[in-house]
Coordinates of C-alpha atoms and ligand atoms in Angstrom, one line a residue:
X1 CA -32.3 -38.1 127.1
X2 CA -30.1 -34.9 126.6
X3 CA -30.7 -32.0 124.9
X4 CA -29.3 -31.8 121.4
X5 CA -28.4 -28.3 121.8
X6 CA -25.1 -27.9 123.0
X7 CA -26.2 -25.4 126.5
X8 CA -27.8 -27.9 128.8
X9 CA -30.4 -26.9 131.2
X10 CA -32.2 -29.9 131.0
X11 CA -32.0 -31.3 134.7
X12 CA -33.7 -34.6 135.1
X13 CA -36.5 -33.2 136.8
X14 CA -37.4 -31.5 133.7
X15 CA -36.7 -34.1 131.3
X16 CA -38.9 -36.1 132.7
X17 CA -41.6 -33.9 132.0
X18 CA -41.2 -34.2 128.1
X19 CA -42.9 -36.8 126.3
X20 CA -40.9 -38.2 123.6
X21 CA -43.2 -38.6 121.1
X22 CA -45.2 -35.5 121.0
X23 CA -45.8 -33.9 117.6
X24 CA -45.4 -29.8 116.9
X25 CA -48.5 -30.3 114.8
X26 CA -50.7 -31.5 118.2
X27 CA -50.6 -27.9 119.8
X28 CA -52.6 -24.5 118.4
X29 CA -50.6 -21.7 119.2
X30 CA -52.6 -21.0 122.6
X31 CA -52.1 -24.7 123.5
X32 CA -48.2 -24.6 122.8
X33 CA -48.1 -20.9 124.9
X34 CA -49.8 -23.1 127.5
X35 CA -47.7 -26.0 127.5
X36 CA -44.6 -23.6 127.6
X37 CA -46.2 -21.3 130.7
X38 CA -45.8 -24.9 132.5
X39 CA -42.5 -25.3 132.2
X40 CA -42.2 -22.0 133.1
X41 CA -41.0 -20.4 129.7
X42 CA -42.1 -17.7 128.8
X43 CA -45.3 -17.9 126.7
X44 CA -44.5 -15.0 124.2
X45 CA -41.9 -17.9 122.7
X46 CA -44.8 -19.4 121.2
X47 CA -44.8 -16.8 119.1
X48 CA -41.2 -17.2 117.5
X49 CA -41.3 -20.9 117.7
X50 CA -44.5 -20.5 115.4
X51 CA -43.1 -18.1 112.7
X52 CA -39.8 -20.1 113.0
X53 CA -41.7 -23.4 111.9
X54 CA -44.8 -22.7 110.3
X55 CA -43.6 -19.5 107.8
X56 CA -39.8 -20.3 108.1
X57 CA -39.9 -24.2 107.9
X58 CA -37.5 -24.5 109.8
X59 CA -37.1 -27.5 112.5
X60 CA -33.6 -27.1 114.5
X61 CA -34.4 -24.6 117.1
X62 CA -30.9 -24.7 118.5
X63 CA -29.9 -21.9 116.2
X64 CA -33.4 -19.9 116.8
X65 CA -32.1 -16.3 117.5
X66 CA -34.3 -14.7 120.0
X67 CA -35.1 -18.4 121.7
X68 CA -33.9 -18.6 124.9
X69 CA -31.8 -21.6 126.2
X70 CA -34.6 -23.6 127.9
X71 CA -37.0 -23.4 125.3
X72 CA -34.7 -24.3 122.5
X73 CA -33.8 -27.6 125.0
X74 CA -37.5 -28.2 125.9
X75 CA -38.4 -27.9 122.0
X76 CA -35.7 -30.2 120.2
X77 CA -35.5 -32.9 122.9
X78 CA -39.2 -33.0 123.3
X79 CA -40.6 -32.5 120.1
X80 CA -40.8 -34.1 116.6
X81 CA -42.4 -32.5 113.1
X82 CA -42.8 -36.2 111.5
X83 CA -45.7 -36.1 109.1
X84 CA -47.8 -38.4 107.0
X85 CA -45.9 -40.0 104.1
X86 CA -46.7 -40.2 100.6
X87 CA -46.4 -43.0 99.2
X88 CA -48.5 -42.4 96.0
X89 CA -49.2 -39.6 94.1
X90 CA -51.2 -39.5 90.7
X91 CA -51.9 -36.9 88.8
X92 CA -55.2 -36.2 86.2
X93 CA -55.2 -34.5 83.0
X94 CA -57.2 -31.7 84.2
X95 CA -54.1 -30.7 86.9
X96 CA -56.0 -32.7 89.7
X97 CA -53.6 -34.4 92.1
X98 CA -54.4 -37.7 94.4
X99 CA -51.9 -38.4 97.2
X100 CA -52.1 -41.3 99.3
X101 CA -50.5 -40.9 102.6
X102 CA -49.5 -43.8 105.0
X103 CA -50.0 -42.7 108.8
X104 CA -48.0 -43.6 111.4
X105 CA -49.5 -47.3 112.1
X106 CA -49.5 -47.6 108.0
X107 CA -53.1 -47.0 107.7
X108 CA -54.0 -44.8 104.9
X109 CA -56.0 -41.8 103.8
X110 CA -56.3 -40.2 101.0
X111 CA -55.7 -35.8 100.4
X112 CA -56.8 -34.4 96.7
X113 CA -55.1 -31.2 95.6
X114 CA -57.7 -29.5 93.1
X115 CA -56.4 -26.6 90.4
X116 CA -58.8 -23.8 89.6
X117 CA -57.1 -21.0 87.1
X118 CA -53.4 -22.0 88.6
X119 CA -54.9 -21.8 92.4
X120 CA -56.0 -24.8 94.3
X121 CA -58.1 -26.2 96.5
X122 CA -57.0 -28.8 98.9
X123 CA -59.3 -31.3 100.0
X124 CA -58.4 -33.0 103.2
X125 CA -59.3 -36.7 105.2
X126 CA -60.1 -36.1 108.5
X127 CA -60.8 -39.9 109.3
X128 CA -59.8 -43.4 108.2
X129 CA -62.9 -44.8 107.0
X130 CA -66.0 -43.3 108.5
X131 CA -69.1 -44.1 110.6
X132 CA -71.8 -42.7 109.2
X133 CA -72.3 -45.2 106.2
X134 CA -73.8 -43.1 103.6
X135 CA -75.1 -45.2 100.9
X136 CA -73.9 -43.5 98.2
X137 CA -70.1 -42.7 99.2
X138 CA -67.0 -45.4 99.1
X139 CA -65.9 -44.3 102.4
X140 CA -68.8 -45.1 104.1
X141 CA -69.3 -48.9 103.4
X142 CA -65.6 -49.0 105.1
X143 CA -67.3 -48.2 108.2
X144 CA -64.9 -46.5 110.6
X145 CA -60.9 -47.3 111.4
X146 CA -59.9 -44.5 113.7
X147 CA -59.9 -40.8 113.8
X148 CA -57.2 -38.8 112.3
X149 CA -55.2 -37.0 115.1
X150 CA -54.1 -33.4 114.7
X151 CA -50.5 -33.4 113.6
X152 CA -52.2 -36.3 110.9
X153 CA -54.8 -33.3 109.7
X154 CA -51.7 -30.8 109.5
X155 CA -49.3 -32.9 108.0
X156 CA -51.2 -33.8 104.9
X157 CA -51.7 -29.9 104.1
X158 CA -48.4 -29.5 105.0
X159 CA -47.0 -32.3 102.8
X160 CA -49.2 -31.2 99.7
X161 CA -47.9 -27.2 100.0
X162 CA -44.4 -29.1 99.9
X163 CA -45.4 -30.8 96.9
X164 CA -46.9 -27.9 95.3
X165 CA -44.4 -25.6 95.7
X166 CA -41.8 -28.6 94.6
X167 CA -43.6 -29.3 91.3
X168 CA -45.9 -26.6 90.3
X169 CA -43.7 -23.6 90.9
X170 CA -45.0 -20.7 88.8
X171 CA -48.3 -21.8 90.2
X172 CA -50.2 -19.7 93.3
X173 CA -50.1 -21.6 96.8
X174 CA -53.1 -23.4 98.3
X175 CA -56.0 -20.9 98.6
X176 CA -58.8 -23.0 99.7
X177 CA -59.1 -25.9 102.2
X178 CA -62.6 -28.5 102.4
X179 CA -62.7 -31.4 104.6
X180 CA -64.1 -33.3 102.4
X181 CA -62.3 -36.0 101.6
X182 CA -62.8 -39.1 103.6
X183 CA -64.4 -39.1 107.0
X184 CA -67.1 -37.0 108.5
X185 CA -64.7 -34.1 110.7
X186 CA -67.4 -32.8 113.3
X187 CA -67.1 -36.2 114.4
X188 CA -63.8 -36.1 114.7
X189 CA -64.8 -32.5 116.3
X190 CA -61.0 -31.4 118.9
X191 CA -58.5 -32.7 116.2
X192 CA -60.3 -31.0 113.4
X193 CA -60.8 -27.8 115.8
X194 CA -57.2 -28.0 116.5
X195 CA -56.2 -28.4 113.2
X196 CA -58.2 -25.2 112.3
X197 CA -56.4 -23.3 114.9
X198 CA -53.3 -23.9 113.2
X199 CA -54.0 -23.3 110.2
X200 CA -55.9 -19.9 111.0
X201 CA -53.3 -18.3 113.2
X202 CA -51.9 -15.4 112.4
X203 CA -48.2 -16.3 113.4
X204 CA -48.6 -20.0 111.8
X205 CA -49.9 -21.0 108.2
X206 CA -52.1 -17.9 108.4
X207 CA -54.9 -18.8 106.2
X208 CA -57.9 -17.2 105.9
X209 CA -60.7 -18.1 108.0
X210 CA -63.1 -17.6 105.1
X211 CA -61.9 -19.7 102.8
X212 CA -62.0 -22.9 104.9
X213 CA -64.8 -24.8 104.9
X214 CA -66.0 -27.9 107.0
X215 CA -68.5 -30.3 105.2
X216 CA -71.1 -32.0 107.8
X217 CA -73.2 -34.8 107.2
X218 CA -75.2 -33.1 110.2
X219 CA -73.4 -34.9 113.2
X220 CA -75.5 -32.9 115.7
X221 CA -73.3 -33.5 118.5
X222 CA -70.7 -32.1 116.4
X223 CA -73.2 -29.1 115.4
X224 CA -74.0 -28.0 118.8
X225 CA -70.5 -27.4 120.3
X226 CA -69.7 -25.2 116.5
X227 CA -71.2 -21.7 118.4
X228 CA -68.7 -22.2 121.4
X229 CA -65.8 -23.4 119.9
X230 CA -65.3 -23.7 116.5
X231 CA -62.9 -21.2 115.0
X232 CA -65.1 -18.8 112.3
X233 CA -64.9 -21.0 109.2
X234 CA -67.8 -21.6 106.5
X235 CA -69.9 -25.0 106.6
X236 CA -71.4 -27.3 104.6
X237 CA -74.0 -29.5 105.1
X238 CA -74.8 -32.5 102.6
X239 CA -78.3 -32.1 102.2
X240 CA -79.3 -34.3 99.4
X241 CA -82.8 -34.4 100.0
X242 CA -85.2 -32.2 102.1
X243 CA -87.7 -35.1 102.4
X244 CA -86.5 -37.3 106.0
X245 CA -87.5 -40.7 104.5
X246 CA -85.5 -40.0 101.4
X247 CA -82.3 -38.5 103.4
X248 CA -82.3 -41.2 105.8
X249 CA -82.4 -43.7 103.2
X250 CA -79.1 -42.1 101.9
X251 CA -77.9 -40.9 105.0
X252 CA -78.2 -43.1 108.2
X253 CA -78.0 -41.0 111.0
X254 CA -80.8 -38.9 109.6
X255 CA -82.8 -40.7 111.0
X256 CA -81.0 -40.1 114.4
X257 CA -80.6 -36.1 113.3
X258 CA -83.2 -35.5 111.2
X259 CA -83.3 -32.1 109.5
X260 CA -85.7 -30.6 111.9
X261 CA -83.0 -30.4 114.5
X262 CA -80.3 -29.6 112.0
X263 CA -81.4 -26.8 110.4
X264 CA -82.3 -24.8 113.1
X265 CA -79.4 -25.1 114.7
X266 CA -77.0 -24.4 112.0
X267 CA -79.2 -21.2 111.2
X268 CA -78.5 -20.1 114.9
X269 CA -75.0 -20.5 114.5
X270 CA -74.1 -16.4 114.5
X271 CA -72.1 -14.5 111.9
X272 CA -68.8 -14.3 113.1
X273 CA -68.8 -17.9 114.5
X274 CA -69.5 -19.2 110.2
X275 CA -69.2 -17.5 107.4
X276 CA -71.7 -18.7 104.8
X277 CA -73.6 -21.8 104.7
X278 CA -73.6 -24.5 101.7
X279 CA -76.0 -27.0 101.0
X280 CA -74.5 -29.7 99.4
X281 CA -77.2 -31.6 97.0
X282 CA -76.1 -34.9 96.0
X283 CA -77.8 -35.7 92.7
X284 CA -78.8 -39.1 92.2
X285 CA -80.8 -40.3 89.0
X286 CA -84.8 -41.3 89.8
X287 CA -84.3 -40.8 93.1
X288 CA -84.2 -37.0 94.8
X289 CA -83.3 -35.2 90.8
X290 CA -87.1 -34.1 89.8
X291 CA -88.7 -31.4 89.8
X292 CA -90.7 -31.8 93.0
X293 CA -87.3 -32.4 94.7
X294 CA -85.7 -29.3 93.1
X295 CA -89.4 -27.1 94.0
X296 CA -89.3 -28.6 97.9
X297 CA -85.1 -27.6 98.1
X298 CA -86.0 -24.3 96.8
X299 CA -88.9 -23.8 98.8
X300 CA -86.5 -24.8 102.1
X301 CA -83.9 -22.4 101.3
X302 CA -85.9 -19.6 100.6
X303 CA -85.3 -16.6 102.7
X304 CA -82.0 -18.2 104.0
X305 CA -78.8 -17.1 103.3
X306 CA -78.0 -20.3 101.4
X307 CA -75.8 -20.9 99.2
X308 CA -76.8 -24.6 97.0
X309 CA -74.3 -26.3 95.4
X310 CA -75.0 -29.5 93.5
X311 CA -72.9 -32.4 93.1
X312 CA -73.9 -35.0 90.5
X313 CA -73.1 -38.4 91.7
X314 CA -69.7 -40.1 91.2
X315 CA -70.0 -44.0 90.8
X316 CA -68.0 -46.2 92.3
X317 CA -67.2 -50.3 91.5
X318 CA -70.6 -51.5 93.3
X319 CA -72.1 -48.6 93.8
X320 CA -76.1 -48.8 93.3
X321 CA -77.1 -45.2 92.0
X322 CA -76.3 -43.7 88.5
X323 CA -75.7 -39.8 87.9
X324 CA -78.7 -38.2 86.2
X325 CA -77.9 -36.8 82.7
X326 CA -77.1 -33.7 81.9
X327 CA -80.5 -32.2 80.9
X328 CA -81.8 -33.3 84.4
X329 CA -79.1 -31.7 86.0
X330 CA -79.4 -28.5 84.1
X331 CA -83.7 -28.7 84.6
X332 CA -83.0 -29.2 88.9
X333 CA -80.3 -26.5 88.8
X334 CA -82.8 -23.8 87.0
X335 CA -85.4 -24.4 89.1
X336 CA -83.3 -23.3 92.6
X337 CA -81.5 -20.8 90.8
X338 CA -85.3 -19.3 89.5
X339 CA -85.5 -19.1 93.7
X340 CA -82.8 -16.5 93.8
X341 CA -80.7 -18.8 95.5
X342 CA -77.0 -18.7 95.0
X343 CA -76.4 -21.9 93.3
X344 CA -73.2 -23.7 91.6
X345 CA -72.6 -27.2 89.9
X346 CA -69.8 -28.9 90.6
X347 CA -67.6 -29.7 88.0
X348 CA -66.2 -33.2 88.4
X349 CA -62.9 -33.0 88.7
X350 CA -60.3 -35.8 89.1
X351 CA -62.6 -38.7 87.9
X352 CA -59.7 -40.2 85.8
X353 CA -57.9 -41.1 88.8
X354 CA -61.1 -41.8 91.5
X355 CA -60.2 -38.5 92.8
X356 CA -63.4 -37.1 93.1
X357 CA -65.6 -37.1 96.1
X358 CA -67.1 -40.2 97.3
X359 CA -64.5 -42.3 95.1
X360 CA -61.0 -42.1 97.7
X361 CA -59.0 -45.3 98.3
X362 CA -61.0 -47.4 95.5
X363 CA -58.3 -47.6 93.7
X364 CA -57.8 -51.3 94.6
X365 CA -60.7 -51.5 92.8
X366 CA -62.1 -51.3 89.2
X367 CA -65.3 -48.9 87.7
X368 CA -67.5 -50.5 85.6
X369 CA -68.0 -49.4 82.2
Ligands
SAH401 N1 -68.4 -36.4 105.8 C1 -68.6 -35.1 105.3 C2 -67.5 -34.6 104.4 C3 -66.8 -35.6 103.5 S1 -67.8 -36.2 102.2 C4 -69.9 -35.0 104.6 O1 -70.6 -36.0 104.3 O2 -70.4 -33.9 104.3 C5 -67.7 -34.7 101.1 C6 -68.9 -34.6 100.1 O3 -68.8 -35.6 99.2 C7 -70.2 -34.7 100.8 O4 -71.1 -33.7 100.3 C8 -70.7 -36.0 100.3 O5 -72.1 -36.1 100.3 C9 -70.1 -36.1 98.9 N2 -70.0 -37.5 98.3 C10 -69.8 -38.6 99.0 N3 -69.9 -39.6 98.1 C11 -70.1 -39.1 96.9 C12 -70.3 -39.7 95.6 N4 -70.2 -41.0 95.4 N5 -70.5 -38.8 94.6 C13 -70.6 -37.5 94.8 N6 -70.4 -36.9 96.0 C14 -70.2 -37.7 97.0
SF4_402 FE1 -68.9 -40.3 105.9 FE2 -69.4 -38.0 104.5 FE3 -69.0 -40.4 103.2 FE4 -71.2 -40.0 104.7 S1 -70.6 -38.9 102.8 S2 -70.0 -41.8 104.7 S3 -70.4 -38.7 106.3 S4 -67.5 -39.3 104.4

């Protein structure tokens, strides 16, 4: 394969080298400065090449001033920026946007785009399917296809930016990213990491740390490498109940993981390696919404620096539980917020088109009622 830049240092020796297929979107920028420092490029390129793609979006390097002549053949012959493609987009009355992507063996995930006061939120997939088979979410009784690899994570943030600035113009850019659309990402733990690299550094995409947050369903495995590795974003952890026979009756692997070896680690993690913890409370009617639920939460969260937000549930076609009414709802979030505990409710946004969480890729399927 020869370059496609017109100076050719490309011997075949270091053709050979390059692997075809390799995405931009695999490599943070210390894994790129690595990769060139093997083929004996300067590592400092990384740099450029970074700027030049991630803030300049741009993706011929052959006219990259700066680049020298053996990185700008090792990039464009080696290298593609493919990403997911969207083949569906719908869009909800309250601004909420739904994208389905199609990945590159046509499986397919799902990436929300949420609008708060003309800024958004992007909620992104970081798994087709997922294993953990939570009772109560949509993606879980699909059990798990695959992970999503790197370049897959990127690429649907990329895509919906793209989309964003396309269509929504006068609007402010992306501001927030969750993972918490489909799949459970500490299980997924290197791509997501790597994905967070990119996103965070300061010559790519340079988001802020502190407005990224990773939703757990309390993978421990996934928990215990965070201190060492993961980059300094916030967490979540879906809580839903503080009682084990309850949580493991909504979430499996509690029983694995039960709380008492969650907790404690995630209150070890140090400042500067999260930023502040949420505990997500799934609220499900008759079954973890009374007051004894809401006292024990409290109770549990006391003299943390917690941070409670509650979700009332979203149905789905064949889904067993119901979303408690609005009085019980106010009554539980009362009683943690009399606690001095930071708490929020979260606004169900999207519902019109099974945007909401718990409800991606059932649009196959129809909601009762
Ligand atoms: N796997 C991770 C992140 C993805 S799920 C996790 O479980 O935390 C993101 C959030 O959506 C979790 O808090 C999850 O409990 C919640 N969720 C799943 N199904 C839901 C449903 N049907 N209604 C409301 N929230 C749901
Ligand atoms: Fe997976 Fe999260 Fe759904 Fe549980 S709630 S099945 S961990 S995506």
């Amino acid at each position: 394969m020869l370059s496609r830049c017109w100076t050719l240092f490309v011997g075949p020796h270091f053709s050979k080298k390059i692997n075809l297929e390799t995405s931009f979107y695999k490599y943070s920028f210390k894994k790129l400065q690595n990769l060139l420092a093997d083929q004996d490029i300067n590592p400092d390129q990384a740099r450029l090449l970074y700027n030049w793609h991630y803030k300049k979006n741009q993706t011929d390097p052959c006219s990259l001033f700066g680049l020298s002549d053996k990185a700008k053949n090792y990039i464009s012959s080696g290298f593609h920026f493919k990403r997911p493609e969207i083949i569906e987009i719908k869009e909800s009355d309250d601004g909420t946007v739904k994208f389905l992507f199609s990945l590159k063996d046509q499986k397919t995930v799902e990436t929300v785009l949420i609008p708060f006061n003309k800024k958004y939120t992007v909620c992104l997939s970081s798994q087709v399917g997922c294993a953990m088979k939570c009772a109560f979410c949509f993606t879980g009784t699909q059990g798990l296809s695959r992970h999503l690899e790197t370049d897959e994570i990127v690429g649907q943030f990329l895509e919906v930016q793209t989309w964003l600035t396309k269509n929504r113009p006068l609007d402010d850019i992306i501001l927030n990213i969750v993972f918490m659309g489909q799949g459970e990402p500490l299980h997924n733990f290197d791509s997501v990491k790597e994905a967070l690299e990119i996103f965070i550094s300061q010559y790519g995409l340079s988001l802020a740390d502190h407005k990224i947050t990773v939703s757990t369903s309390g993978y421990l495995p996934g928990l215990k490498r965070w201190k060492a590795e993961m980059p300094s974003v916030n967490i979540a952890l879906s809580l839903h109940s503080v009682f084990d026979e309850k949580r493991s009756r909504l979430i499996p692997i509690n029983t694995k993981y039960p709380l008492s070896e969650i907790i404690p680690i995630i209150e070890s993690i140090p400042e500067g390696k999260k930023r502040f913890v949420t505990y997500e409370y799934l609220l499900i009617e008759g079954f973890n919404d009374s007051e004894e639920d809401a006292l024990a939460t409290a109770q549990m969260l006391t003299n943390t620096k917690a941070f409670v937000n509650l979700i009332p549930f979203n149905p789905f076609p064949g889904s067993e539980f119901k979303r408690p009414t609005k009085e019980k709802i106010e009554a539980f979030y009362r009683i943690i917020q009399s606690h001095r505990i930071p708490v929020t409710l979260r606004t169900t946004k999207g519902d019109q088109i099974l945007a909401a969480c718990g409800q991606l890729n059932t649009n196959h399927l129809k909601l009762k009622g």
